[in-house]
């Protein structure tokens, strides 16, 4: 797959269709992949990667890249294509300046999942088909590819791209309707409010306000974030109280509600392993229940339920009907 | 720092009985920025207003809080008073301690506590108020009336009478609307045509009125005083300026078997037609679905015989663009389709007709020349059953297309039908089945009683359960008599269904274009159900006739006149003063995502690509929201939809609202 992608990227660079490529390259470790911009065939040959560690969602980089001189090539995995489409819908990406190639994804290895399995002292990882080999200070360990996925990929919503690409390399996948996506949200809903409060206090108390979740989030693309705006009264600073800590994530979840495509980047980049995507999924689940099934980014023209009003929308008394626990 | 004066109103005992107004005034002295507090019996009185004005001058106030009734009541009063004393009107805030406090509390202690909290919120807001100046926009002195029925006609005549230009857009080929099809009018039984057609002619002859017949509104942009409207003038394949309305073509046209809509399909018309003799404009129209020339390129008879050379088979739809200062929606109504009501056998028997069909059967200009005959065999009906509330006042879910509301006109026109039948054919048995007989209106109840007492119409409370066509051509009507608690079987010759009325289907689309709101039944909603009944919530859009709700002819005419007076009031102004409390985007924060545009009910938001200098001294072009302050009504929907917090509402800024909330939660 990587060869095919590099070959096509070189062709498009050579014939002048695009003058740069947004893709992935290795970071400090082989499994630590980072987004990168490539401008020549040499750079592509040297650094371009597409493997089971290429989790980063490239769509957000196009907000800036699509406004630069010339056309940019981007490779989008299925879940990234939804973010891309949502950004298009919000006029954040100039579509004419982007050449999109859809590429398949079978789920990405998550370092957090590997660490959580008890493997320590990781120095490197390689994935060969279904087996993940983990080199550690204490010798090599193995794990199956399926077990090594992050929650984002284990509960993958779809392997089918949103209709926003110019061409496709590989096979188009199918949506995943196994219903596992909302399992954890359902568990949280089933808790008593005290249990749930404790769950979130425990998780959110780990937050160090590094802002990685916000910075990576494709829905968090404001020109001037409220948390950076001195006039907003809630500008960027360390949390004064633990309550503020909690509120940061709740405000952020509200800000992206209805626009979050559930790409899972927030949880993936969180250095404290807070399952932030569960907040967003709760809103997605609520929106589905209140206003009918909706997948942000799936459709370019459809009006988002929070920006539309129909007679079938739920009434506010749904709060009482659902009871205190949901 | 603001210098704020607080004025607490007793409102007689309305407030003072439940709120300790002196304690409120005393307590608020301690609020930051407050330099003066007072209480007074009636702040809205002249003496009260003088107190405010004197204090503004003497204490050099920069902000005023009046603790009184709802701002809907007297905000304008206090703003004017402040302006007279030289303070910007928008530095005045009203704390509603009557409707939201004294009227709903019984206990004076809690009432007083709440009044103090509400006042604190208003003080916190005034701290952040800024002087605002409303903008001015010019007014296009021309009105558009959409719909050429009696509502549109009356409205256009009244507007033209005041000296303003009016255009009527009518989708049919003639103006006149439903009233042209009606035989007689209740309660005086004068002939509908006789009172309507002179008005139609008056419209045609009025040089201030222009009729766009066979035309529809295609697009509406702009705002009060400055609407830009595109009108699609549909091709009628006849040059209106040449056609003399002689009707020769209609007699020679070989395509003669087309059901005549005007006579509800009881007779036929030709493919080129003039709907009826008094049509305005009296111009022929070719029905493209049935014309052989237009469909197959064969025929051309009408063109050959037309001495005026008016036929033009190549005519195209024409788009007319015009500017208007005001728009009146008078789109009227239709009967619901009763064919789903199987129990009434409307589909099975020709002798089951709707009331409007019955009007044609009674009309001297109708298919039978005014002689009531059974549509099936032409015999004289000896027993007629009228069924009221067919599809009206139905319990949800109204699966057959019925309506929950009362159609209002049916009780009266059914009484009219019954009287007319008995008057013309006294030996006829007439039954009317009703749920209630509703006759509020001048001379209405007298009219109904005449039907019962003088004409001997059998009024029976109860609904008809089933109408069964019999082998001998009669209709067996099964019904219950709720008062006698009896089951009835009536052998009838005809059954007349008083079908519910519903707004014309085009109204929904029109409402979207006008950004005028509608209720769940697709009737236009008025700005205030009691106090602004002919205005839509969208400025510059007015309502007349059944488009706003079921009503009879006199009411429609009254409403059309009222709408016209509102239009005249608007057009008589050279400049419109806007509301300065409008949305205001911070371009530096705007992402250009269109969320605000999508939720704006008035179409006030557009986008522009603008250049911005970046921190690194480069220039970036960004798409940012622009608000047209003349269109914006200040509803604030955009401010909550904006994900980046770029949109704010002047006079109700996010900061002001937060300050109010903080003051309440303190």
PDB file of C-alpha atoms in Angstrom, chain B residues 418-656:
ATOM      1  CA  UNK B 418     -80.101  24.776   3.306  1.00  0.00           C
ATOM      2  CA  UNK B 419     -82.016  28.032   3.060  1.00  0.00           C
ATOM      3  CA  UNK B 420     -81.365  28.368  -0.672  1.00  0.00           C
ATOM      4  CA  UNK B 421     -82.521  24.805  -1.344  1.00  0.00           C
ATOM      5  CA  UNK B 422     -85.658  25.253   0.724  1.00  0.00           C
ATOM      6  CA  UNK B 423     -86.291  28.622  -0.854  1.00  0.00           C
ATOM      7  CA  UNK B 424     -85.998  27.361  -4.435  1.00  0.00           C
ATOM      8  CA  UNK B 425     -87.465  23.900  -3.877  1.00  0.00           C
ATOM      9  CA  UNK B 426     -89.712  24.022  -0.789  1.00  0.00           C
ATOM     10  CA  UNK B 427     -90.707  20.363  -1.106  1.00  0.00           C
ATOM     11  CA  UNK B 428     -87.128  19.198  -0.515  1.00  0.00           C
ATOM     12  CA  UNK B 429     -86.224  17.504   2.753  1.00  0.00           C
ATOM     13  CA  UNK B 430     -83.041  19.028   4.077  1.00  0.00           C
ATOM     14  CA  UNK B 431     -81.015  17.509   6.910  1.00  0.00           C
ATOM     15  CA  UNK B 432     -77.928  19.068   8.462  1.00  0.00           C
ATOM     16  CA  UNK B 433     -75.710  16.932  10.696  1.00  0.00           C
ATOM     17  CA  UNK B 434     -73.523  18.952  13.022  1.00  0.00           C
ATOM     18  CA  UNK B 435     -71.203  18.680  16.003  1.00  0.00           C
ATOM     19  CA  UNK B 436     -71.967  22.230  17.120  1.00  0.00           C
ATOM     20  CA  UNK B 437     -73.519  25.068  15.212  1.00  0.00           C
ATOM     21  CA  UNK B 438     -71.220  28.053  15.530  1.00  0.00           C
ATOM     22  CA  UNK B 439     -72.743  31.351  14.537  1.00  0.00           C
ATOM     23  CA  UNK B 440     -70.870  34.224  16.150  1.00  0.00           C
ATOM     24  CA  UNK B 441     -71.165  37.188  13.847  1.00  0.00           C
ATOM     25  CA  UNK B 442     -73.525  39.990  13.039  1.00  0.00           C
ATOM     26  CA  UNK B 443     -76.907  38.564  11.957  1.00  0.00           C
ATOM     27  CA  UNK B 444     -75.369  35.087  11.827  1.00  0.00           C
ATOM     28  CA  UNK B 445     -77.429  33.396  14.516  1.00  0.00           C
ATOM     29  CA  UNK B 446     -80.607  35.004  13.207  1.00  0.00           C
ATOM     30  CA  UNK B 447     -79.733  33.548   9.811  1.00  0.00           C
ATOM     31  CA  UNK B 448     -79.240  30.078  11.201  1.00  0.00           C
ATOM     32  CA  UNK B 449     -82.464  30.279  13.201  1.00  0.00           C
ATOM     33  CA  UNK B 450     -84.293  31.260  10.061  1.00  0.00           C
ATOM     34  CA  UNK B 451     -83.084  28.045   8.457  1.00  0.00           C
ATOM     35  CA  UNK B 452     -84.447  26.033  11.364  1.00  0.00           C
ATOM     36  CA  UNK B 453     -87.570  27.951  12.275  1.00  0.00           C
ATOM     37  CA  UNK B 454     -88.735  29.507   9.041  1.00  0.00           C
ATOM     38  CA  UNK B 455     -87.507  27.020   6.479  1.00  0.00           C
ATOM     39  CA  UNK B 456     -87.858  23.861   8.546  1.00  0.00           C
ATOM     40  CA  UNK B 457     -84.382  22.511   7.918  1.00  0.00           C
ATOM     41  CA  UNK B 458     -83.796  19.428  10.084  1.00  0.00           C
ATOM     42  CA  UNK B 459     -80.727  20.192  12.185  1.00  0.00           C
ATOM     43  CA  UNK B 460     -79.527  17.034  13.877  1.00  0.00           C
ATOM     44  CA  UNK B 461     -76.677  16.931  16.356  1.00  0.00           C
ATOM     45  CA  UNK B 462     -74.554  13.970  15.411  1.00  0.00           C
ATOM     46  CA  UNK B 463     -72.119  12.740  12.857  1.00  0.00           C
ATOM     47  CA  UNK B 464     -72.881  10.714   9.784  1.00  0.00           C
ATOM     48  CA  UNK B 465     -71.319   7.280  10.117  1.00  0.00           C
ATOM     49  CA  UNK B 466     -71.755   5.997   6.609  1.00  0.00           C
ATOM     50  CA  UNK B 467     -73.107   6.929   3.225  1.00  0.00           C
ATOM     51  CA  UNK B 468     -73.961   3.857   1.156  1.00  0.00           C
ATOM     52  CA  UNK B 469     -74.934   4.202  -2.535  1.00  0.00           C
ATOM     53  CA  UNK B 470     -78.026   2.026  -3.212  1.00  0.00           C
ATOM     54  CA  UNK B 471     -79.039   0.098  -6.317  1.00  0.00           C
ATOM     55  CA  UNK B 472     -81.834   2.552  -7.080  1.00  0.00           C
ATOM     56  CA  UNK B 473     -79.399   5.466  -7.216  1.00  0.00           C
ATOM     57  CA  UNK B 474     -80.222   6.817  -3.783  1.00  0.00           C
ATOM     58  CA  UNK B 475     -77.793   7.182  -0.921  1.00  0.00           C
ATOM     59  CA  UNK B 476     -78.459   5.483   2.400  1.00  0.00           C
ATOM     60  CA  UNK B 477     -77.172   7.789   5.116  1.00  0.00           C
ATOM     61  CA  UNK B 478     -76.576   6.201   8.498  1.00  0.00           C
ATOM     62  CA  UNK B 479     -76.189   8.658  11.306  1.00  0.00           C
ATOM     63  CA  UNK B 480     -76.710   9.082  14.987  1.00  0.00           C
ATOM     64  CA  UNK B 481     -78.943  11.655  16.584  1.00  0.00           C
ATOM     65  CA  UNK B 482     -77.098  12.431  19.794  1.00  0.00           C
ATOM     66  CA  UNK B 483     -79.931  14.390  21.390  1.00  0.00           C
ATOM     67  CA  UNK B 484     -82.646  11.809  20.740  1.00  0.00           C
ATOM     68  CA  UNK B 485     -80.047   9.061  21.273  1.00  0.00           C
ATOM     69  CA  UNK B 486     -81.274   7.384  18.146  1.00  0.00           C
ATOM     70  CA  UNK B 487     -79.789   5.756  15.049  1.00  0.00           C
ATOM     71  CA  UNK B 488     -81.068   7.283  11.829  1.00  0.00           C
ATOM     72  CA  UNK B 489     -81.272   5.836   8.331  1.00  0.00           C
ATOM     73  CA  UNK B 490     -82.050   8.491   5.762  1.00  0.00           C
ATOM     74  CA  UNK B 491     -82.619   7.722   2.121  1.00  0.00           C
ATOM     75  CA  UNK B 492     -81.056  10.735   0.444  1.00  0.00           C
ATOM     76  CA  UNK B 493     -80.707  11.864  -3.142  1.00  0.00           C
ATOM     77  CA  UNK B 494     -77.681  14.001  -2.494  1.00  0.00           C
ATOM     78  CA  UNK B 495     -75.065  14.365   0.232  1.00  0.00           C
ATOM     79  CA  UNK B 496     -73.095  17.585   0.619  1.00  0.00           C
ATOM     80  CA  UNK B 497     -69.828  17.492   2.550  1.00  0.00           C
ATOM     81  CA  UNK B 498     -68.684  20.661   4.302  1.00  0.00           C
ATOM     82  CA  UNK B 499     -65.016  19.911   3.787  1.00  0.00           C
ATOM     83  CA  UNK B 500     -62.396  21.534   5.991  1.00  0.00           C
ATOM     84  CA  UNK B 501     -60.388  24.329   4.456  1.00  0.00           C
ATOM     85  CA  UNK B 502     -56.620  24.469   4.479  1.00  0.00           C
ATOM     86  CA  UNK B 503     -54.072  27.084   3.404  1.00  0.00           C
ATOM     87  CA  UNK B 504     -53.048  26.964  -0.224  1.00  0.00           C
ATOM     88  CA  UNK B 505     -50.113  24.629  -0.734  1.00  0.00           C
ATOM     89  CA  UNK B 506     -48.023  27.425  -2.200  1.00  0.00           C
ATOM     90  CA  UNK B 507     -48.081  29.258   1.138  1.00  0.00           C
ATOM     91  CA  UNK B 508     -45.413  27.090   2.763  1.00  0.00           C
ATOM     92  CA  UNK B 509     -42.911  27.774   0.019  1.00  0.00           C
ATOM     93  CA  UNK B 510     -43.793  31.440   0.036  1.00  0.00           C
ATOM     94  CA  UNK B 511     -43.347  31.635   3.807  1.00  0.00           C
ATOM     95  CA  UNK B 512     -39.833  30.278   3.408  1.00  0.00           C
ATOM     96  CA  UNK B 513     -39.029  32.942   0.833  1.00  0.00           C
ATOM     97  CA  UNK B 514     -40.521  35.675   2.996  1.00  0.00           C
ATOM     98  CA  UNK B 515     -38.923  34.232   6.155  1.00  0.00           C
ATOM     99  CA  UNK B 516     -42.407  34.632   7.622  1.00  0.00           C
ATOM    100  CA  UNK B 517     -43.310  32.042  10.214  1.00  0.00           C
ATOM    101  CA  UNK B 518     -46.148  29.550   9.978  1.00  0.00           C
ATOM    102  CA  UNK B 519     -48.008  27.407  12.470  1.00  0.00           C
ATOM    103  CA  UNK B 520     -48.275  23.638  12.313  1.00  0.00           C
ATOM    104  CA  UNK B 521     -51.272  23.955   9.999  1.00  0.00           C
ATOM    105  CA  UNK B 522     -49.361  26.144   7.536  1.00  0.00           C
ATOM    106  CA  UNK B 523     -51.327  29.247   8.375  1.00  0.00           C
ATOM    107  CA  UNK B 524     -49.110  32.328   8.547  1.00  0.00           C
ATOM    108  CA  UNK B 525     -48.560  33.390  12.134  1.00  0.00           C
ATOM    109  CA  UNK B 526     -49.163  36.948  13.166  1.00  0.00           C
ATOM    110  CA  UNK B 527     -46.680  39.060  15.122  1.00  0.00           C
ATOM    111  CA  UNK B 528     -49.070  39.138  18.070  1.00  0.00           C
ATOM    112  CA  UNK B 529     -52.290  37.133  18.184  1.00  0.00           C
ATOM    113  CA  UNK B 530     -54.270  40.021  19.614  1.00  0.00           C
ATOM    114  CA  UNK B 531     -52.366  43.234  19.210  1.00  0.00           C
ATOM    115  CA  UNK B 532     -50.643  42.776  15.849  1.00  0.00           C
ATOM    116  CA  UNK B 533     -53.012  40.480  13.982  1.00  0.00           C
ATOM    117  CA  UNK B 534     -52.237  41.552  10.410  1.00  0.00           C
ATOM    118  CA  UNK B 535     -48.470  41.773  10.692  1.00  0.00           C
ATOM    119  CA  UNK B 536     -46.194  38.793  10.340  1.00  0.00           C
ATOM    120  CA  UNK B 537     -43.231  38.641  12.728  1.00  0.00           C
ATOM    121  CA  UNK B 538     -41.056  39.551   9.751  1.00  0.00           C
ATOM    122  CA  UNK B 539     -41.009  43.302   9.369  1.00  0.00           C
ATOM    123  CA  UNK B 540     -42.660  44.546   6.188  1.00  0.00           C
ATOM    124  CA  UNK B 541     -44.656  41.362   5.596  1.00  0.00           C
ATOM    125  CA  UNK B 542     -48.382  41.600   6.273  1.00  0.00           C
ATOM    126  CA  UNK B 543     -51.196  39.059   6.240  1.00  0.00           C
ATOM    127  CA  UNK B 544     -54.684  39.085   4.818  1.00  0.00           C
ATOM    128  CA  UNK B 545     -57.426  36.530   4.429  1.00  0.00           C
ATOM    129  CA  UNK B 546     -57.505  32.807   5.100  1.00  0.00           C
ATOM    130  CA  UNK B 547     -53.727  32.592   4.669  1.00  0.00           C
ATOM    131  CA  UNK B 548     -53.611  33.745   8.304  1.00  0.00           C
ATOM    132  CA  UNK B 549     -56.513  31.600   9.583  1.00  0.00           C
ATOM    133  CA  UNK B 550     -60.012  30.499   8.582  1.00  0.00           C
ATOM    134  CA  UNK B 551     -62.341  33.439   8.096  1.00  0.00           C
ATOM    135  CA  UNK B 552     -65.396  34.475   6.116  1.00  0.00           C
ATOM    136  CA  UNK B 553     -65.697  37.227   3.514  1.00  0.00           C
ATOM    137  CA  UNK B 554     -66.576  40.152   5.828  1.00  0.00           C
ATOM    138  CA  UNK B 555     -63.689  39.269   8.142  1.00  0.00           C
ATOM    139  CA  UNK B 556     -61.348  38.871   5.209  1.00  0.00           C
ATOM    140  CA  UNK B 557     -62.272  42.282   3.894  1.00  0.00           C
ATOM    141  CA  UNK B 558     -61.779  43.833   7.331  1.00  0.00           C
ATOM    142  CA  UNK B 559     -58.393  42.194   7.662  1.00  0.00           C
ATOM    143  CA  UNK B 560     -57.346  43.152   4.146  1.00  0.00           C
ATOM    144  CA  UNK B 561     -58.208  46.761   4.935  1.00  0.00           C
ATOM    145  CA  UNK B 562     -56.251  46.558   8.174  1.00  0.00           C
ATOM    146  CA  UNK B 563     -53.247  45.093   6.364  1.00  0.00           C
ATOM    147  CA  UNK B 564     -53.537  47.855   3.780  1.00  0.00           C
ATOM    148  CA  UNK B 565     -53.505  50.521   6.497  1.00  0.00           C
ATOM    149  CA  UNK B 566     -50.330  48.969   7.925  1.00  0.00           C
ATOM    150  CA  UNK B 567     -48.773  48.964   4.469  1.00  0.00           C
ATOM    151  CA  UNK B 568     -49.787  52.588   3.929  1.00  0.00           C
ATOM    152  CA  UNK B 569     -48.294  53.502   7.305  1.00  0.00           C
ATOM    153  CA  UNK B 570     -45.032  51.901   6.226  1.00  0.00           C
ATOM    154  CA  UNK B 571     -44.953  53.353   2.713  1.00  0.00           C
ATOM    155  CA  UNK B 572     -45.780  56.847   3.958  1.00  0.00           C
ATOM    156  CA  UNK B 573     -42.403  56.969   5.683  1.00  0.00           C
ATOM    157  CA  UNK B 574     -39.407  58.195   3.740  1.00  0.00           C
ATOM    158  CA  UNK B 575     -36.936  56.566   6.074  1.00  0.00           C
ATOM    159  CA  UNK B 576     -37.275  53.621   8.424  1.00  0.00           C
ATOM    160  CA  UNK B 577     -35.648  53.735  11.808  1.00  0.00           C
ATOM    161  CA  UNK B 578     -34.103  50.383  12.565  1.00  0.00           C
ATOM    162  CA  UNK B 579     -33.633  48.535  15.793  1.00  0.00           C
ATOM    163  CA  UNK B 580     -30.045  49.053  16.932  1.00  0.00           C
ATOM    164  CA  UNK B 581     -30.097  45.839  18.984  1.00  0.00           C
ATOM    165  CA  UNK B 582     -28.849  43.755  16.098  1.00  0.00           C
ATOM    166  CA  UNK B 583     -26.281  41.017  15.685  1.00  0.00           C
ATOM    167  CA  UNK B 584     -22.712  42.145  15.337  1.00  0.00           C
ATOM    168  CA  UNK B 585     -20.000  39.717  14.267  1.00  0.00           C
ATOM    169  CA  UNK B 586     -16.417  40.076  15.435  1.00  0.00           C
ATOM    170  CA  UNK B 587     -14.661  39.498  12.140  1.00  0.00           C
ATOM    171  CA  UNK B 588     -11.392  38.653  13.824  1.00  0.00           C
ATOM    172  CA  UNK B 589     -13.028  35.696  15.521  1.00  0.00           C
ATOM    173  CA  UNK B 590     -15.385  34.601  12.785  1.00  0.00           C
ATOM    174  CA  UNK B 591     -14.555  31.255  11.136  1.00  0.00           C
ATOM    175  CA  UNK B 592     -17.009  31.727   8.281  1.00  0.00           C
ATOM    176  CA  UNK B 593     -18.623  28.380   9.096  1.00  0.00           C
ATOM    177  CA  UNK B 594     -22.189  29.457   8.165  1.00  0.00           C
ATOM    178  CA  UNK B 595     -23.792  28.199  11.368  1.00  0.00           C
ATOM    179  CA  UNK B 596     -25.292  31.625  11.992  1.00  0.00           C
ATOM    180  CA  UNK B 597     -26.526  31.941   8.433  1.00  0.00           C
ATOM    181  CA  UNK B 598     -28.315  28.610   8.739  1.00  0.00           C
ATOM    182  CA  UNK B 599     -30.211  29.518  11.890  1.00  0.00           C
ATOM    183  CA  UNK B 600     -31.058  33.105  10.922  1.00  0.00           C
ATOM    184  CA  UNK B 601     -34.831  33.168  10.376  1.00  0.00           C
ATOM    185  CA  UNK B 602     -34.651  36.505   8.541  1.00  0.00           C
ATOM    186  CA  UNK B 603     -31.901  35.927   6.013  1.00  0.00           C
ATOM    187  CA  UNK B 604     -29.954  38.809   7.541  1.00  0.00           C
ATOM    188  CA  UNK B 605     -26.547  37.138   7.363  1.00  0.00           C
ATOM    189  CA  UNK B 606     -24.348  36.949   4.303  1.00  0.00           C
ATOM    190  CA  UNK B 607     -20.647  36.268   3.859  1.00  0.00           C
ATOM    191  CA  UNK B 608     -17.817  38.241   2.398  1.00  0.00           C
ATOM    192  CA  UNK B 609     -14.203  37.376   1.706  1.00  0.00           C
ATOM    193  CA  UNK B 610     -12.119  39.935   3.508  1.00  0.00           C
ATOM    194  CA  UNK B 611      -8.407  40.555   3.842  1.00  0.00           C
ATOM    195  CA  UNK B 612      -6.884  40.298   7.277  1.00  0.00           C
ATOM    196  CA  UNK B 613      -3.373  41.119   8.360  1.00  0.00           C
ATOM    197  CA  UNK B 614      -1.928  38.181  10.211  1.00  0.00           C
ATOM    198  CA  UNK B 615       0.424  38.420  13.199  1.00  0.00           C
ATOM    199  CA  UNK B 616       3.277  37.460  10.867  1.00  0.00           C
ATOM    200  CA  UNK B 617       2.468  40.498   8.671  1.00  0.00           C
ATOM    201  CA  UNK B 618       1.122  38.397   5.838  1.00  0.00           C
ATOM    202  CA  UNK B 619      -2.351  39.041   4.503  1.00  0.00           C
ATOM    203  CA  UNK B 620      -4.934  36.262   4.647  1.00  0.00           C
ATOM    204  CA  UNK B 621      -8.298  36.243   2.932  1.00  0.00           C
ATOM    205  CA  UNK B 622     -11.012  34.898   5.163  1.00  0.00           C
ATOM    206  CA  UNK B 623     -14.706  34.320   4.760  1.00  0.00           C
ATOM    207  CA  UNK B 624     -16.524  36.265   7.450  1.00  0.00           C
ATOM    208  CA  UNK B 625     -20.147  36.854   8.393  1.00  0.00           C
ATOM    209  CA  UNK B 626     -21.849  40.153   7.590  1.00  0.00           C
ATOM    210  CA  UNK B 627     -25.121  41.223   9.203  1.00  0.00           C
ATOM    211  CA  UNK B 628     -27.551  43.491   7.417  1.00  0.00           C
ATOM    212  CA  UNK B 629     -28.765  45.620  10.333  1.00  0.00           C
ATOM    213  CA  UNK B 630     -31.954  46.554   8.501  1.00  0.00           C
ATOM    214  CA  UNK B 631     -33.004  42.914   8.182  1.00  0.00           C
ATOM    215  CA  UNK B 632     -31.789  41.642  11.548  1.00  0.00           C
ATOM    216  CA  UNK B 633     -34.570  41.541  14.125  1.00  0.00           C
ATOM    217  CA  UNK B 634     -32.218  40.942  17.036  1.00  0.00           C
ATOM    218  CA  UNK B 635     -33.526  37.490  17.941  1.00  0.00           C
ATOM    219  CA  UNK B 636     -30.072  36.291  18.945  1.00  0.00           C
ATOM    220  CA  UNK B 637     -30.302  32.807  17.406  1.00  0.00           C
ATOM    221  CA  UNK B 638     -26.980  33.390  15.657  1.00  0.00           C
ATOM    222  CA  UNK B 639     -25.158  34.276  18.844  1.00  0.00           C
ATOM    223  CA  UNK B 640     -25.820  30.874  20.351  1.00  0.00           C
ATOM    224  CA  UNK B 641     -25.197  29.006  17.108  1.00  0.00           C
ATOM    225  CA  UNK B 642     -21.770  30.588  16.636  1.00  0.00           C
ATOM    226  CA  UNK B 643     -19.163  28.043  17.691  1.00  0.00           C
ATOM    227  CA  UNK B 644     -16.377  30.566  18.096  1.00  0.00           C
ATOM    228  CA  UNK B 645     -18.327  33.208  20.004  1.00  0.00           C
ATOM    229  CA  UNK B 646     -17.754  35.729  17.211  1.00  0.00           C
ATOM    230  CA  UNK B 647     -21.401  36.718  16.958  1.00  0.00           C
ATOM    231  CA  UNK B 648     -22.790  39.046  19.551  1.00  0.00           C
ATOM    232  CA  UNK B 649     -26.011  40.974  19.918  1.00  0.00           C
ATOM    233  CA  UNK B 650     -25.826  44.693  20.550  1.00  0.00           C
ATOM    234  CA  UNK B 651     -27.715  45.619  23.680  1.00  0.00           C
ATOM    235  CA  UNK B 652     -27.741  41.956  24.723  1.00  0.00           C
ATOM    236  CA  UNK B 653     -24.086  41.021  24.511  1.00  0.00           C
ATOM    237  CA  UNK B 654     -22.876  37.690  25.810  1.00  0.00           C
ATOM    238  CA  UNK B 655     -21.030  39.617  28.485  1.00  0.00           C
ATOM    239  CA  UNK B 656     -24.167  41.445  29.548  1.00  0.00           C
TER     240      UNK B 656
END
